[in-house]
Structures are given as C-alpha cells and as structure tokens.
Amino acid sequence: MTDSAEPDTSSTATSAGITAERARVQRRTLTVVVISQVLGGAGLAAGVTVGALLVQDVLGSTSLAGVAAALLTLGSALTAFLVGRVTQRLGRRIGLGIGFVAGGVGALGVVLAATTAQVPLLFLSLFVYGAGTATNLQARYAGTDLATPARRGTAISVAMVSTTLGAVAGPNLVEPLGRLATGWGLPALAGPFLLAAVAYLAAGTAFLLLLRPDPFLLARRLDAELAKLDAVSEESTTGQDQSTAGPRPCPGVGAYVGAAVMVVTQIAMVAVMTMTPVHMRAHHHGLGEVGLVIGIHIAAMYLPSLVTGVLVDRIGRTPMAIAAGVTLLLAGVTGALAPADSLGLLILALALLGLGWNFGLIAGTTLVVDHTVPANRARTQGTLDVLIALAGAGAGVMSGVVMAGVGYEALSIAGGVLALLLIPVLLWARRVTPRG
C-alpha cells in the first residue's frame, strides 16, 4: 500500500530531466549562434559602410543617398515578418537559414548591378540584401528560446557580441576589398558586397545544417511538458483540474514598451550612421577613414553586449533603456559639435551612437521575451522587428533630406533629442509593469 503523504518523486525527476535537457541544448544553440553571427556581422557591414556611397555614385545625388538604407530596411522589414511566421511554424533553423541565404543572393545582385550600372537591379538587390540584416537581428532571439528568465539578457548579449568580429572586420576591409574588386574589373564599392555574399550564404548554411535540435520547437515542447507536470502536481495537491491553466496568450504591455525602445533607438542610430560616410567624404575624408569610423561604430554596437546583457539581468530592463536614451543624446551633441575635419570627435560620436543602440536593443529585446510566451513569441518578435525595420527605413530616407536641408549637425541633435523622449514612456511603463 502506498503512503499518500509520500512526495511525487517521478514528477520531480521529470522536471529535473527537462531542466537538464534545456541546459544541454542551450549550450549547443549558443555555439551555432556564435558561428553564424560572426559570419552575419561581416555580411551586414558592407551595406552599412558603403551602401549610401554606392547609391550616391550610381545616381549622382547626395539627397538620395539615404535610399540605400531605406531599401535595406524595407527588405529587412519584409524578412522580419516572414522569418517570424516561418519560425512560429517550422522553427528557428528554417526561418533563420532561409533569411541568411536570401541576404547572400541580394549581395550578389548588388555586385552585378554596380558592375552594369543598372539602377532598378541595384534597388531590387539592396532590398533583398536587407534580408540578411533582419535575419542577423532575429538570430538574437534564438539564444533566448531555452534561456532562463534570469539569463535572457546575457543570452542575447552572447549572440550580439559574436557579430562584432565580422562587423568590425568588414568596414576595415573596405580598401583591400575595393582593390580586389577593381582587380577583377568590378567597381571598388562592390568589393564589400562580395564579402557579404560569401558571409551570408555561409551563415545560412550553418543554421540549416547545425541548429539541431531546433531551440524554438524544443522550448515549446518542454514548456508544454512542464505545464502538464505543474497541472498534475496542483491537481494532486488541491484535487482540482488545472489542465487549462497557462500563461496569458497575448503579449503584455512590456512587449510593446520593449518594441518602442528598439524602434526609437533604431531611428536615432540609422539616421546619423547613414549620413556619416556622406558627411565625411564631403569633407575630404578617405575611404580608409570612413571604414575606421564605421568599424568603431559597429564595434560599439556589439562589443559591449556581454557587459550590457549582465547589467540588463542584474539592474533591470528599464534602467538600461533609460541609459540608451541618455547615451544617444550625448552622441548627437558630440556629432553636432565635432568639426568636420576632426576624425577623433567623429569616432567618439559614432562610438556613443553604437553604444546607445546596444543598450536599447538588448533592454528592449529582453522586455519582449519577458512578456511573450511560446504560443506567440516568434510571431510577435517578427512583427515587432518589422516596426523596427520600417522605422529604420524612414530614418534612412529622411536622413538624406534633412542633411541636404539643414546639415549633419542638426540631424545629429534631432536623433539625440528623439531618443531622450523614451524616458517618460519608460517611467510610465515601469509603474504599469513593475517587472520591467
């Protein structure tokens, strides 16, 4: 006869097994994410560094240089939507793998368009190339699928810091890649896109072949199993059926606040970053100096991530989001006050710009993950990244118009002031959702 007071050790053992499996697969997932993000970082650097310059050369107009960023981000928006939907149904492996492959195809199209001076093909290819940018950002979510809530910020940071190696190397290879391209009879500015094509295709292959088991699908299954165990345990304790209990199926306020943080920081960052190469070339800085400034900017976007993720986990999502707004304001003021021939101050401004974006993206992403559940998480993440991409597209288009009208200095200040407006929103949201 069994003693009814004896604890249910089978449920405990099963829960422990689920926890162990989650930890084991999480380690493998982060390894694959690191590999793909190193490659993906090299791919995205091409468009950031020379995209606006390439459009400027083909069209012969500074005011339309921002079209490059707009097309990249519009392509990114569509891809974010599609990757989110595909991931919700088929998992991270398929969604991210296809996204990176599309980005590689787009990069090859940019090379062909630059060589043949075909403007429609250039625009279409930049649009498709934007798929790589969206996928590179979406990959940060793969690190969170199996992470515990207390480690989500850190998991995001591992994915982002891995981008640093490729993203910093890319801009600093602009001149040698340009020489390689001209040696092959291609325009110099097409060189970085050759690297992007190889990098994105390799990143997509890494996801498709190595991301097994799929972390999103596994997390959804394990969460369902834990919910059943909790229901059985609760029923055995209270005698009531809890099988229908579960997390709220729709995103909470915190998810939308996280989206707002990411959208605003994206606008501020893209607007200033896009026009910095144009501003520098207009004041006789060479491609090597442009590559240095953008390389340091991208390093500041990703390299601090390991520290940022720990801070987001330890001191909170909201304080770090506020820090993003303040840092972006400092970046805008520095950029506005920097003499055009001062390489050092331009480096400082762009480094602060990247750091503020880093704070905002990790804090905002963690808020989104905190306030969604597997039943809607990938779909919601994709939808919110659409908003981020569209915000970047608008910023890219308007940055050229604003710079042509009132100058780089006014553009820098406007980006910083916009980011500072996040603070009252965040303070309000903290009262509504103390968890943030």
Coordinates of C-alpha atoms in Angstrom, one line a residue:
M1 CA 0.0 0.0 0.0
T2 CA 1.4 3.4 -1.0
D3 CA 1.6 6.2 1.6
S4 CA -0.4 9.1 0.2
A5 CA 1.8 11.6 2.1
E6 CA 4.9 10.4 0.1
P7 CA 6.1 13.1 -2.3
D8 CA 5.8 12.6 -6.1
T9 CA 9.4 11.9 -7.0
S10 CA 8.6 11.0 -10.5
S11 CA 7.4 14.5 -11.3
T12 CA 10.5 16.0 -9.7
A13 CA 12.8 13.7 -11.7
T14 CA 11.0 14.5 -14.9
S15 CA 11.2 18.3 -14.2
A16 CA 14.9 17.8 -13.5
G17 CA 15.4 16.0 -16.8
I18 CA 13.6 18.8 -18.6
T19 CA 15.9 21.3 -17.0
A20 CA 19.0 19.3 -17.9
E21 CA 17.9 18.9 -21.5
R22 CA 17.2 22.6 -21.8
A23 CA 20.7 23.5 -20.4
R24 CA 22.4 21.0 -22.7
V25 CA 20.7 22.1 -25.9
Q26 CA 21.1 25.8 -24.9
R27 CA 24.9 25.4 -24.9
R28 CA 24.8 23.9 -28.4
T29 CA 22.4 26.5 -29.6
L30 CA 24.7 29.3 -28.4
T31 CA 27.6 27.7 -30.2
V32 CA 25.8 27.7 -33.5
V33 CA 24.5 31.2 -33.0
V34 CA 28.1 32.4 -32.3
I35 CA 29.3 30.9 -35.6
S36 CA 26.5 32.3 -37.6
Q37 CA 26.7 35.8 -36.1
V38 CA 30.4 36.1 -36.8
L39 CA 29.6 35.5 -40.4
G40 CA 26.4 37.6 -40.4
G41 CA 28.3 40.5 -38.9
A42 CA 30.7 40.6 -41.8
G43 CA 27.7 40.5 -44.2
L44 CA 25.8 43.4 -42.7
A45 CA 28.9 45.6 -42.6
A46 CA 29.0 46.1 -46.4
G47 CA 25.7 47.9 -46.6
V48 CA 26.4 50.0 -43.5
T49 CA 29.7 51.2 -44.7
V50 CA 29.4 51.7 -48.5
G51 CA 25.7 51.3 -49.3
A52 CA 25.0 55.0 -49.3
L53 CA 28.2 55.8 -51.2
L54 CA 27.3 53.2 -53.9
V55 CA 23.8 54.7 -54.4
Q56 CA 25.4 58.2 -54.5
D57 CA 27.8 57.2 -57.2
V58 CA 25.2 55.4 -59.3
L59 CA 22.6 58.2 -59.0
G60 CA 24.9 61.2 -58.7
S61 CA 22.8 62.7 -55.9
T62 CA 23.6 63.2 -52.2
S63 CA 19.9 63.8 -51.3
L64 CA 19.1 60.3 -52.4
A65 CA 22.0 58.5 -50.7
G66 CA 19.6 57.6 -47.9
V67 CA 17.7 55.4 -50.3
A68 CA 20.3 52.6 -49.7
A69 CA 19.4 52.5 -46.0
A70 CA 15.7 52.7 -46.8
L71 CA 15.8 49.8 -49.3
L72 CA 17.9 47.7 -46.9
T73 CA 15.5 48.3 -44.0
L74 CA 12.4 47.8 -46.1
G75 CA 13.8 44.4 -47.2
S76 CA 14.6 43.8 -43.6
A77 CA 11.0 44.6 -42.6
L78 CA 9.5 42.1 -45.0
T79 CA 12.1 39.5 -44.0
A80 CA 11.4 40.0 -40.2
F81 CA 7.7 39.4 -40.8
L82 CA 8.3 36.3 -42.9
V83 CA 11.0 34.9 -40.6
G84 CA 8.8 35.3 -37.6
R85 CA 5.9 33.5 -39.3
V86 CA 8.1 30.7 -40.6
T87 CA 9.8 30.3 -37.2
Q88 CA 6.4 30.1 -35.5
R89 CA 5.5 27.1 -37.7
L90 CA 8.8 25.5 -38.6
G91 CA 11.3 26.7 -36.0
R92 CA 14.4 28.9 -35.9
R93 CA 16.6 26.6 -38.1
I94 CA 14.4 27.0 -41.2
G95 CA 13.5 30.6 -40.6
L96 CA 17.0 31.9 -40.0
G97 CA 18.6 29.7 -42.6
I98 CA 16.4 30.9 -45.4
G99 CA 16.8 34.5 -44.3
F100 CA 20.6 34.5 -44.5
V101 CA 20.6 32.7 -47.9
A102 CA 18.3 35.4 -49.3
G103 CA 20.7 38.1 -48.0
G104 CA 23.5 36.4 -49.8
V105 CA 21.6 36.3 -53.0
G106 CA 20.9 40.0 -52.6
A107 CA 24.5 40.8 -52.1
L108 CA 25.4 39.1 -55.3
G109 CA 22.7 41.1 -57.1
V110 CA 24.3 44.3 -55.7
V111 CA 27.7 43.4 -57.2
L112 CA 26.1 42.7 -60.6
A113 CA 24.1 45.9 -60.5
A114 CA 27.1 48.0 -59.6
T115 CA 29.1 46.5 -62.4
T116 CA 26.4 47.1 -65.0
A117 CA 25.1 50.4 -63.6
Q118 CA 21.5 49.0 -63.6
V119 CA 19.6 51.2 -61.2
P120 CA 16.4 49.1 -60.9
L121 CA 18.6 46.0 -60.3
L122 CA 20.6 47.9 -57.7
F123 CA 17.4 48.9 -55.8
L124 CA 15.9 45.4 -56.0
S125 CA 19.1 43.8 -54.9
L126 CA 19.6 46.2 -51.9
F127 CA 16.0 45.3 -50.9
V128 CA 16.8 41.6 -51.0
Y129 CA 20.1 42.1 -49.3
G130 CA 18.2 43.6 -46.4
A131 CA 17.0 40.1 -45.6
G132 CA 20.5 39.4 -44.1
T133 CA 20.2 42.4 -41.8
A134 CA 16.9 41.3 -40.5
T135 CA 18.0 37.7 -40.0
N136 CA 21.1 38.8 -38.2
L137 CA 19.0 40.6 -35.7
Q138 CA 16.4 37.8 -35.5
A139 CA 19.2 35.4 -34.6
R140 CA 19.5 37.1 -31.2
Y141 CA 16.2 35.5 -30.3
A142 CA 17.5 32.0 -30.9
G143 CA 19.7 32.4 -27.9
T144 CA 16.7 33.2 -25.6
D145 CA 14.4 30.3 -26.5
L146 CA 15.9 28.0 -23.9
A147 CA 17.4 30.6 -21.5
T148 CA 16.0 31.0 -18.0
P149 CA 14.4 34.5 -17.3
A150 CA 17.4 35.5 -15.1
R151 CA 19.8 34.8 -18.0
R152 CA 17.9 36.2 -21.0
G153 CA 19.8 39.5 -21.2
T154 CA 23.1 37.6 -21.1
A155 CA 21.9 35.1 -23.8
I156 CA 21.0 38.0 -26.1
S157 CA 24.4 39.6 -25.5
V158 CA 26.3 36.4 -26.5
A159 CA 24.5 36.4 -29.8
M160 CA 25.2 40.1 -30.4
V161 CA 28.8 40.2 -29.3
S162 CA 29.6 37.4 -31.7
T163 CA 28.6 39.8 -34.5
T164 CA 31.5 42.1 -33.5
L165 CA 34.3 40.1 -35.1
G166 CA 32.8 40.1 -38.6
A167 CA 31.1 43.5 -38.3
V168 CA 34.3 45.3 -37.2
A169 CA 36.5 43.5 -39.7
G170 CA 34.1 44.3 -42.6
P171 CA 34.4 48.1 -42.7
N172 CA 38.2 47.9 -42.2
L173 CA 38.4 45.6 -45.3
V174 CA 36.8 48.2 -47.5
E175 CA 40.0 49.3 -49.2
P176 CA 41.5 45.9 -49.7
L177 CA 38.2 44.5 -50.9
G178 CA 37.9 47.5 -53.2
R179 CA 41.3 46.7 -54.7
L180 CA 40.3 43.1 -55.1
A181 CA 37.1 44.2 -56.9
T182 CA 38.9 46.6 -59.3
G183 CA 41.5 43.8 -60.0
W184 CA 38.5 41.7 -61.2
G185 CA 37.1 44.6 -63.3
L186 CA 34.4 45.5 -60.8
P187 CA 33.7 48.9 -59.2
A188 CA 35.6 49.4 -55.9
L189 CA 32.4 49.8 -53.9
A190 CA 31.2 46.4 -55.0
G191 CA 34.1 44.7 -53.1
P192 CA 32.4 44.7 -49.7
F193 CA 29.3 43.1 -51.1
L194 CA 31.4 40.2 -52.4
L195 CA 32.3 39.5 -48.8
A196 CA 28.7 39.9 -47.8
A197 CA 27.5 37.3 -50.3
V198 CA 30.0 34.7 -49.0
A199 CA 29.4 35.5 -45.3
Y200 CA 25.6 35.4 -45.5
L201 CA 25.5 32.2 -47.5
A202 CA 27.8 30.6 -45.0
A203 CA 25.7 31.8 -42.1
G204 CA 22.6 30.4 -43.6
T205 CA 24.3 27.1 -44.2
A206 CA 25.4 26.9 -40.6
F207 CA 21.9 27.4 -39.3
L208 CA 20.4 24.9 -41.7
L209 CA 22.9 22.2 -41.0
L210 CA 23.9 22.7 -37.4
L211 CA 20.9 24.1 -35.4
R212 CA 19.6 20.7 -34.3
P213 CA 17.5 20.2 -32.3
D214 CA 15.7 23.4 -33.0
P215 CA 15.7 25.6 -29.9
F216 CA 12.3 27.2 -30.5
L217 CA 10.4 24.0 -31.2
L218 CA 12.2 22.3 -28.3
A219 CA 11.4 25.1 -25.9
R220 CA 7.7 25.0 -26.9
R221 CA 7.6 21.2 -26.3
L222 CA 9.4 21.5 -22.9
D223 CA 7.2 24.3 -21.7
A224 CA 4.1 22.3 -22.6
E225 CA 5.5 19.3 -20.7
L226 CA 6.3 21.4 -17.6
A227 CA 2.8 22.9 -17.7
K228 CA 1.4 19.4 -17.6
L229 CA 3.6 18.5 -14.7
D230 CA 2.6 21.6 -12.8
A231 CA -1.1 20.9 -13.5
V232 CA -0.7 17.3 -12.3
S233 CA 1.1 18.5 -9.2
E234 CA -1.5 21.2 -8.5
E235 CA -4.3 18.7 -9.0
S236 CA -2.8 16.2 -6.7
T237 CA -2.5 18.9 -4.0
T238 CA -5.9 20.6 -4.4
G239 CA -8.0 17.9 -6.1
Q240 CA -8.9 20.5 -8.8
D241 CA -8.3 20.2 -12.5
Q242 CA -5.7 22.8 -13.6
S243 CA -5.0 21.4 -17.0
T244 CA -6.3 24.5 -18.8
A245 CA -4.1 26.9 -16.8
G246 CA -1.3 28.5 -18.5
P247 CA 0.4 31.8 -19.5
R248 CA -1.6 34.6 -21.0
P249 CA -1.6 34.0 -24.8
C250 CA -1.2 37.6 -25.9
P251 CA 1.8 40.0 -25.5
G252 CA 1.8 42.2 -22.4
V253 CA 2.4 45.9 -22.1
G254 CA 6.1 45.2 -21.6
A255 CA 6.4 43.8 -25.1
Y256 CA 5.1 46.9 -26.6
V257 CA 7.4 49.1 -24.4
G258 CA 10.3 46.9 -25.5
A259 CA 9.3 47.5 -29.1
A260 CA 9.2 51.3 -28.5
V261 CA 12.7 51.3 -27.1
M262 CA 14.0 49.3 -30.1
V263 CA 12.2 51.5 -32.6
V264 CA 13.3 54.8 -31.2
T265 CA 16.9 53.8 -30.8
Q266 CA 16.9 52.4 -34.3
I267 CA 15.7 55.7 -35.8
A268 CA 18.3 57.7 -33.9
M269 CA 21.1 55.4 -34.8
V270 CA 20.2 54.7 -38.5
A271 CA 19.6 58.4 -39.3
V272 CA 23.0 59.6 -38.1
M273 CA 25.0 56.5 -39.1
T274 CA 23.7 56.5 -42.7
M275 CA 24.8 60.1 -43.4
T276 CA 28.1 60.0 -41.6
P277 CA 30.1 58.4 -44.6
V278 CA 28.5 61.0 -46.9
H279 CA 29.4 63.8 -44.4
M280 CA 32.9 62.6 -44.1
R281 CA 33.5 62.2 -47.9
A282 CA 32.1 65.7 -48.5
H283 CA 34.9 67.0 -46.1
H284 CA 37.7 65.0 -47.9
H285 CA 38.0 62.0 -45.6
G286 CA 39.2 58.9 -47.5
L287 CA 37.5 55.5 -47.6
G288 CA 40.0 54.2 -45.1
E289 CA 38.9 56.9 -42.5
V290 CA 35.3 56.2 -43.3
G291 CA 35.9 52.5 -42.7
L292 CA 37.6 53.2 -39.4
V293 CA 34.8 55.4 -38.1
I294 CA 32.1 52.9 -39.1
G295 CA 34.1 50.0 -37.9
I296 CA 34.4 51.6 -34.4
H297 CA 30.7 52.4 -34.5
I298 CA 29.8 48.8 -35.2
A299 CA 32.2 47.6 -32.5
A300 CA 30.4 49.9 -30.1
M301 CA 27.0 48.5 -31.3
Y302 CA 28.0 44.9 -30.5
L303 CA 31.2 44.6 -28.4
P304 CA 29.8 45.9 -25.1
S305 CA 27.0 43.3 -25.3
L306 CA 28.4 40.9 -22.8
V307 CA 28.5 43.6 -20.1
T308 CA 25.2 45.1 -21.3
G309 CA 23.4 41.8 -21.0
V310 CA 24.6 41.2 -17.5
L311 CA 23.5 44.7 -16.5
V312 CA 20.1 44.2 -18.0
D313 CA 19.7 41.0 -16.0
R314 CA 21.0 42.5 -12.8
I315 CA 19.9 46.1 -12.6
G316 CA 16.8 45.8 -14.8
R317 CA 15.5 46.4 -18.3
T318 CA 14.1 49.9 -17.7
P319 CA 17.3 51.5 -16.2
M320 CA 19.3 50.2 -19.2
A321 CA 16.7 51.5 -21.6
I322 CA 16.9 54.9 -20.0
A323 CA 20.7 54.7 -20.3
A324 CA 20.2 54.2 -24.0
G325 CA 18.3 57.5 -24.4
V326 CA 20.9 59.4 -22.5
T327 CA 23.8 57.9 -24.4
L328 CA 22.2 58.6 -27.7
L329 CA 21.7 62.2 -26.7
L330 CA 25.4 62.5 -25.9
A331 CA 26.2 61.0 -29.3
G332 CA 24.0 63.6 -31.0
V333 CA 25.6 66.5 -29.2
T334 CA 29.1 65.3 -29.8
G335 CA 28.4 64.8 -33.5
A336 CA 26.9 68.2 -33.8
L337 CA 29.8 69.9 -32.1
A338 CA 32.5 68.0 -33.8
P339 CA 34.4 69.9 -36.5
A340 CA 34.1 68.1 -39.9
D341 CA 37.8 67.6 -40.1
S342 CA 38.1 66.1 -36.5
L343 CA 38.4 62.4 -37.0
G344 CA 38.7 61.8 -33.2
L345 CA 35.4 63.5 -32.3
L346 CA 33.6 61.8 -35.2
I347 CA 34.9 58.5 -33.8
L348 CA 33.7 59.4 -30.3
A349 CA 30.2 60.4 -31.6
L350 CA 29.7 57.3 -33.6
A351 CA 31.0 55.1 -30.7
L352 CA 28.4 56.7 -28.4
L353 CA 25.8 56.2 -31.1
G354 CA 26.6 52.5 -31.3
L355 CA 26.7 52.1 -27.5
G356 CA 23.3 53.7 -27.0
W357 CA 21.8 51.5 -29.7
N358 CA 23.3 48.5 -27.9
F359 CA 21.7 49.4 -24.6
G360 CA 18.4 50.0 -26.2
L361 CA 18.3 46.8 -28.3
I362 CA 19.3 44.4 -25.5
A363 CA 17.0 46.0 -23.0
G364 CA 14.1 46.2 -25.5
T365 CA 14.6 42.6 -26.7
T366 CA 14.6 41.3 -23.2
L367 CA 11.4 43.1 -22.4
V368 CA 9.8 41.5 -25.5
V369 CA 10.9 38.0 -24.5
D370 CA 9.8 38.5 -20.9
H371 CA 6.3 39.5 -21.9
T372 CA 5.6 36.8 -24.6
V373 CA 5.0 33.0 -24.5
P374 CA 6.0 30.3 -26.9
A375 CA 2.5 30.3 -28.4
N376 CA 3.0 33.7 -29.8
R377 CA 6.7 34.6 -29.2
A378 CA 8.2 34.1 -32.7
R379 CA 5.3 35.7 -34.5
T380 CA 5.3 38.7 -32.1
Q381 CA 9.1 39.0 -32.4
G382 CA 8.9 39.1 -36.2
T383 CA 6.1 41.7 -36.2
L384 CA 7.9 44.0 -33.8
D385 CA 11.1 43.7 -35.8
V386 CA 9.0 44.8 -38.8
L387 CA 8.3 48.0 -36.9
I388 CA 12.0 48.4 -36.2
A389 CA 12.9 47.9 -39.8
L390 CA 10.3 50.3 -41.1
A391 CA 11.4 52.9 -38.6
G392 CA 15.0 52.5 -39.9
A393 CA 13.7 52.8 -43.5
G394 CA 12.0 56.1 -42.7
A395 CA 15.1 57.3 -40.9
G396 CA 17.3 56.3 -43.8
V397 CA 15.2 58.3 -46.3
M398 CA 14.7 61.3 -44.2
S399 CA 18.3 61.5 -43.1
G400 CA 19.4 62.4 -46.6
V401 CA 16.7 65.0 -46.9
V402 CA 17.4 66.5 -43.5
M403 CA 21.1 66.6 -44.1
A404 CA 20.7 68.2 -47.5
G405 CA 18.3 70.8 -46.0
V406 CA 19.8 71.8 -42.6
G407 CA 23.1 69.9 -42.3
Y408 CA 24.7 67.0 -40.5
E409 CA 24.8 68.9 -37.2
A410 CA 21.0 69.4 -37.0
L411 CA 20.5 65.7 -38.0
S412 CA 22.7 64.6 -35.1
I413 CA 20.9 66.8 -32.5
A414 CA 17.5 65.6 -33.7
G415 CA 18.4 62.0 -33.2
G416 CA 19.6 62.5 -29.7
V417 CA 16.6 64.5 -28.6
L418 CA 14.2 61.9 -30.1
A419 CA 16.0 59.1 -28.1
L420 CA 15.7 61.2 -24.9
L421 CA 11.9 61.2 -25.2
L422 CA 12.0 57.5 -24.3
I423 CA 12.5 58.3 -20.6
P424 CA 8.9 59.5 -19.7
V425 CA 7.5 56.5 -21.6
L426 CA 9.7 54.1 -19.7
L427 CA 8.9 55.6 -16.3
W428 CA 5.2 55.4 -17.1
A429 CA 5.6 51.8 -18.2
R430 CA 7.5 50.9 -15.0
R431 CA 4.6 51.9 -12.9
V432 CA 2.2 49.9 -15.0
T433 CA 4.5 46.8 -15.2
P434 CA 6.9 46.7 -12.3
R435 CA 8.7 43.7 -13.8
G436 CA 10.5 45.9 -16.3

